[in-house]
Amino acid sequence: MMTLTVYADSTPNPYKVTILLESLGLDYDLVHLDFSKNEQKTPEFLKINPNGKVPVLVDDGFTVIESGAILMHLAEKHGRFLPKDVQKKSETLQWLMWQMAGLGPVFGQLLVFAVAFGNEMPRATKRYQAEVLRLLSVLNSGLEGKDWVAAGEHTNADMAIWPWVRMTERAQIPLVDMPNLKRWYERLGQMDAYITGVEILGDKPEETRMKGFFGATVGVGS
Ligand SMILES: N[C@@H](CCC(=O)N[C@@H](CS)C(=O)NCC(=O)O)C(=O)O
């Protein structure tokens, strides 16, 4: 029997994978690692992912690290959410890369400088805040008159980007000036796969949510 195991914590990158697995209607096992206990850096887990981060997918004994690569692996294997048409596929990958190299890392740094470092370096905080806002407004423009981020259909690009747009709620970044983005974000948030993909990993309680993240990423507060 084929088995799928996802290593995750309740954070944006793992949500991408659970949203895709729910969209594909696949059964999977979850191994929930607790960042506040540094479980993603134990010798046992580093054997699975030497990079010590989640998500990780183990697909019938084959290990895939990096959320973008996991989305591509599952989409190609199951023939869904990554179009076959060369240009549509390219469009999807362009936005997937945009998220992986841009929105995710920059948003992560904003949280580090704004919250973990208590805004001790306002110029650094401002730089990341401005870049997050710029990236979100690029996405807002890209969604003008469109239901989906890429290729005119529901793809992995939507699934990769949505959990990071969800972080605007945590970071108290209002989307009022970005109506296309707000409409897309709220619509996807009502889809079963997005609801279950988040719920299955849960949300940490407010007081420990950031503590676990910062302890893991910058060694603060743990
Ligand atoms: N580029 C990686 C980033 C993974 C990543 O940063 N994961 C975070 C959670 S969203 C993590 O595992 N942090 C724990 C740590 O850095 O120790 C991916 O997209 O999979």
Tab-separated table of C-alpha atoms and ligand atoms in Angstrom:
chain	number	residue	atom	x	y	z
A	1	MET	CA	0.000	0.000	0.000
A	2	MET	CA	1.248	3.497	-0.908
A	3	THR	CA	1.877	5.800	2.053
A	4	LEU	CA	2.227	9.548	2.300
A	5	THR	CA	3.688	11.188	5.394
A	6	VAL	CA	3.922	14.939	5.938
A	7	TYR	CA	6.217	16.426	8.589
A	8	ALA	CA	4.837	19.794	9.610
A	9	ASP	CA	4.162	22.440	12.204
A	10	SER	CA	1.307	24.991	12.127
A	11	THR	CA	3.110	27.423	9.814
A	12	PRO	CA	2.580	28.754	6.258
A	13	ASN	CA	4.925	26.477	4.295
A	14	PRO	CA	3.381	23.214	5.592
A	15	TYR	CA	-0.148	24.572	4.994
A	16	LYS	CA	0.644	24.661	1.252
A	17	VAL	CA	1.170	20.905	1.269
A	18	THR	CA	-1.898	20.009	3.333
A	19	ILE	CA	-4.019	22.275	1.088
A	20	LEU	CA	-2.770	20.425	-2.007
A	21	LEU	CA	-3.245	16.982	-0.426
A	22	GLU	CA	-6.789	17.955	0.567
A	23	SER	CA	-7.416	19.293	-2.964
A	24	LEU	CA	-6.219	15.977	-4.383
A	25	GLY	CA	-8.388	14.056	-1.915
A	26	LEU	CA	-5.444	11.903	-0.787
A	27	ASP	CA	-5.028	10.184	2.576
A	28	TYR	CA	-1.874	11.036	4.462
A	29	ASP	CA	-0.245	10.737	7.859
A	30	LEU	CA	0.872	13.839	9.707
A	31	VAL	CA	3.912	14.042	11.950
A	32	HIS	CA	3.549	17.270	13.873
A	33	LEU	CA	6.901	18.685	14.944
A	34	ASP	CA	6.897	21.206	17.761
A	35	PHE	CA	9.235	24.132	17.043
A	36	SER	CA	9.093	25.303	20.649
A	37	LYS	CA	10.858	22.029	21.485
A	38	ASN	CA	13.184	22.357	18.458
A	39	GLU	CA	11.923	19.001	17.159
A	40	GLN	CA	12.855	20.018	13.593
A	41	LYS	CA	16.550	19.949	14.558
A	42	THR	CA	16.782	16.537	16.263
A	43	PRO	CA	19.372	14.089	14.821
A	44	GLU	CA	16.514	11.769	13.734
A	45	PHE	CA	14.727	14.508	11.785
A	46	LEU	CA	17.973	15.871	10.290
A	47	LYS	CA	18.451	12.422	8.744
A	48	ILE	CA	15.144	12.975	6.915
A	49	ASN	CA	15.778	16.655	6.080
A	50	PRO	CA	19.374	17.836	6.619
A	51	ASN	CA	18.031	21.404	6.259
A	52	GLY	CA	16.034	20.972	9.494
A	53	LYS	CA	12.843	22.606	8.242
A	54	VAL	CA	9.279	21.677	7.413
A	55	PRO	CA	7.398	20.700	5.346
A	56	VAL	CA	8.819	17.360	4.311
A	57	LEU	CA	6.874	14.781	2.320
A	58	VAL	CA	7.759	11.110	2.338
A	59	ASP	CA	5.970	9.538	-0.612
A	60	ASP	CA	6.160	5.778	-0.454
A	61	GLY	CA	9.704	5.924	0.939
A	62	PHE	CA	10.854	8.782	-1.334
A	63	THR	CA	11.681	11.971	0.565
A	64	VAL	CA	10.921	15.424	-0.849
A	65	ILE	CA	12.024	18.611	0.945
A	66	GLU	CA	11.163	22.253	0.068
A	67	SER	CA	7.483	23.141	-0.186
A	68	GLY	CA	7.687	24.282	-3.833
A	69	ALA	CA	9.329	21.007	-4.852
A	70	ILE	CA	6.721	19.052	-2.871
A	71	LEU	CA	3.891	20.874	-4.673
A	72	MET	CA	5.467	20.114	-8.047
A	73	HIS	CA	6.126	16.472	-7.156
A	74	LEU	CA	2.514	15.838	-6.137
A	75	ALA	CA	1.030	17.849	-9.000
A	76	GLU	CA	3.126	16.044	-11.621
A	77	LYS	CA	2.497	12.649	-10.081
A	78	HIS	CA	-1.264	13.137	-9.963
A	79	GLY	CA	-1.592	15.254	-13.098
A	80	ARG	CA	-3.472	18.115	-11.418
A	81	PHE	CA	-2.921	21.749	-10.394
A	82	LEU	CA	0.096	22.203	-12.717
A	83	PRO	CA	-1.119	22.687	-16.297
A	84	LYS	CA	0.449	20.615	-19.084
A	85	ASP	CA	0.308	23.409	-21.676
A	86	VAL	CA	3.863	24.820	-21.780
A	87	GLN	CA	2.920	28.477	-21.367
A	88	LYS	CA	0.308	27.840	-18.682
A	89	LYS	CA	2.767	25.641	-16.810
A	90	SER	CA	5.415	28.361	-17.064
A	91	GLU	CA	2.963	30.979	-15.775
A	92	THR	CA	2.169	28.756	-12.788
A	93	LEU	CA	5.848	28.153	-12.056
A	94	GLN	CA	6.632	31.860	-12.371
A	95	TRP	CA	4.211	32.667	-9.538
A	96	LEU	CA	5.314	29.640	-7.523
A	97	MET	CA	8.934	30.873	-7.760
A	98	TRP	CA	7.750	34.406	-6.942
A	99	GLN	CA	6.319	33.090	-3.704
A	100	MET	CA	9.259	30.815	-2.862
A	101	ALA	CA	11.959	33.414	-3.536
A	102	GLY	CA	10.044	36.592	-2.708
A	103	LEU	CA	6.904	36.769	-0.597
A	104	GLY	CA	7.780	33.902	1.804
A	105	PRO	CA	11.368	34.843	2.693
A	106	VAL	CA	10.665	38.590	2.816
A	107	PHE	CA	7.590	38.129	5.022
A	108	GLY	CA	9.651	35.866	7.293
A	109	GLN	CA	12.301	38.581	7.670
A	110	LEU	CA	9.648	41.215	8.401
A	111	LEU	CA	8.393	39.113	11.320
A	112	VAL	CA	11.934	38.657	12.605
A	113	PHE	CA	12.797	42.366	12.529
A	114	ALA	CA	9.378	43.685	13.587
A	115	VAL	CA	8.506	41.200	16.320
A	116	ALA	CA	11.410	38.950	17.326
A	117	PHE	CA	13.862	41.849	17.428
A	118	GLY	CA	11.187	44.176	18.853
A	119	ASN	CA	11.763	46.681	16.028
A	120	GLU	CA	15.234	47.445	17.443
A	121	MET	CA	16.365	48.326	13.925
A	122	PRO	CA	13.522	50.429	12.481
A	123	ARG	CA	15.270	50.911	9.121
A	124	ALA	CA	15.526	47.161	8.635
A	125	THR	CA	11.897	46.650	9.706
A	126	LYS	CA	10.780	49.386	7.322
A	127	ARG	CA	12.724	47.882	4.432
A	128	TYR	CA	11.003	44.483	4.847
A	129	GLN	CA	7.605	46.049	5.494
A	130	ALA	CA	7.875	48.105	2.305
A	131	GLU	CA	8.955	45.053	0.334
A	132	VAL	CA	6.056	42.929	1.667
A	133	LEU	CA	3.620	45.708	0.737
A	134	ARG	CA	5.202	46.073	-2.701
A	135	LEU	CA	4.959	42.317	-3.348
A	136	LEU	CA	1.331	42.241	-2.195
A	137	SER	CA	0.470	45.131	-4.499
A	138	VAL	CA	2.136	43.315	-7.427
A	139	LEU	CA	-0.103	40.352	-6.639
A	140	ASN	CA	-3.138	42.628	-6.336
A	141	SER	CA	-2.427	44.003	-9.824
A	142	GLY	CA	-1.854	40.498	-11.191
A	143	LEU	CA	-5.289	39.462	-9.925
A	144	GLU	CA	-7.128	42.301	-11.692
A	145	GLY	CA	-10.125	40.718	-13.432
A	146	LYS	CA	-8.891	37.200	-12.555
A	147	ASP	CA	-10.141	34.426	-10.293
A	148	TRP	CA	-6.805	32.599	-10.057
A	149	VAL	CA	-3.175	33.722	-9.804
A	150	ALA	CA	-1.953	31.900	-12.910
A	151	ALA	CA	-3.041	30.099	-16.053
A	152	GLY	CA	-6.734	30.988	-15.667
A	153	GLU	CA	-7.284	27.987	-13.411
A	154	HIS	CA	-6.766	26.750	-9.862
A	155	THR	CA	-3.069	25.815	-9.576
A	156	ASN	CA	-0.264	25.220	-7.135
A	157	ALA	CA	0.557	28.916	-7.387
A	158	ASP	CA	-2.683	29.761	-5.534
A	159	MET	CA	-1.895	27.122	-2.908
A	160	ALA	CA	1.673	28.380	-2.410
A	161	ILE	CA	0.727	32.035	-2.094
A	162	TRP	CA	-2.501	31.862	-0.054
A	163	PRO	CA	-0.941	30.751	3.289
A	164	TRP	CA	1.474	33.705	3.106
A	165	VAL	CA	-1.294	36.185	2.358
A	166	ARG	CA	-3.007	34.689	5.422
A	167	MET	CA	-0.022	35.984	7.431
A	168	THR	CA	-1.230	39.542	6.763
A	169	GLU	CA	-3.843	38.856	9.438
A	170	ARG	CA	-1.127	37.937	11.940
A	171	ALA	CA	0.982	40.931	10.911
A	172	GLN	CA	-2.075	43.226	10.936
A	173	ILE	CA	-1.516	44.363	7.363
A	174	PRO	CA	-4.928	45.460	6.053
A	175	LEU	CA	-5.852	44.498	2.501
A	176	VAL	CA	-8.427	47.286	2.095
A	177	ASP	CA	-6.382	49.024	-0.611
A	178	MET	CA	-5.913	45.745	-2.465
A	179	PRO	CA	-9.445	44.745	-3.479
A	180	ASN	CA	-8.468	42.077	-6.037
A	181	LEU	CA	-6.193	40.365	-3.531
A	182	LYS	CA	-8.785	40.622	-0.749
A	183	ARG	CA	-11.490	39.096	-2.976
A	184	TRP	CA	-9.211	36.193	-4.035
A	185	TYR	CA	-7.935	35.605	-0.481
A	186	GLU	CA	-11.418	35.497	1.019
A	187	ARG	CA	-12.844	33.315	-1.772
A	188	LEU	CA	-10.123	30.684	-1.433
A	189	GLY	CA	-10.443	30.804	2.343
A	190	GLN	CA	-13.990	29.479	1.943
A	191	MET	CA	-12.923	26.451	-0.106
A	192	ASP	CA	-12.997	23.112	1.745
A	193	ALA	CA	-9.378	22.203	0.925
A	194	TYR	CA	-8.100	25.506	2.333
A	195	ILE	CA	-10.260	25.270	5.449
A	196	THR	CA	-9.248	21.658	6.165
A	197	GLY	CA	-5.614	22.183	5.095
A	198	VAL	CA	-5.250	24.779	7.844
A	199	GLU	CA	-7.481	23.094	10.436
A	200	ILE	CA	-5.693	19.759	10.190
A	201	LEU	CA	-2.477	21.390	11.366
A	202	GLY	CA	-4.273	23.704	13.761
A	203	ASP	CA	-3.244	27.177	14.759
A	204	LYS	CA	-1.012	27.631	17.758
A	205	PRO	CA	-2.431	29.600	20.668
A	206	GLU	CA	-1.646	33.306	20.278
A	207	GLU	CA	0.911	33.405	23.092
A	208	THR	CA	3.024	30.484	21.829
A	209	ARG	CA	2.573	30.989	18.081
A	210	MET	CA	5.345	33.502	17.570
A	211	LYS	CA	7.488	32.124	20.392
A	212	GLY	CA	7.891	28.789	18.623
A	213	PHE	CA	8.643	30.459	15.308
A	214	PHE	CA	11.215	32.857	16.708
A	215	GLY	CA	12.825	30.283	18.941
A	216	ALA	CA	13.277	28.088	15.886
A	217	THR	CA	14.383	30.691	13.396
A	218	VAL	CA	16.399	33.230	15.367
A	219	GLY	CA	16.925	31.622	18.743
A	220	VAL	CA	14.827	34.266	20.538
A	221	GLY	CA	12.414	33.554	23.370
A	222	SER	CA	12.824	29.797	23.608
B	1	LIG	N1	12.125	27.108	1.584
B	1	LIG	C1	11.568	26.226	2.571
B	1	LIG	C2	11.356	26.994	3.852
B	1	LIG	C3	10.876	26.097	4.953
B	1	LIG	C4	10.755	26.859	6.254
B	1	LIG	O1	11.360	27.923	6.476
B	1	LIG	N2	9.969	26.289	7.146
B	1	LIG	C5	9.795	26.886	8.425
B	1	LIG	C6	8.330	26.810	8.818
B	1	LIG	S1	7.251	27.712	7.741
B	1	LIG	C7	10.618	26.088	9.432
B	1	LIG	O2	10.705	24.877	9.329
B	1	LIG	N3	11.205	26.758	10.436
B	1	LIG	C8	11.918	26.116	11.470
B	1	LIG	C9	13.369	26.424	11.511
B	1	LIG	O3	13.825	27.262	10.721
B	1	LIG	O4	14.061	25.829	12.373
B	1	LIG	C10	10.252	25.639	2.060
B	1	LIG	O5	9.546	26.365	1.366
B	1	LIG	O6	9.950	24.471	2.374
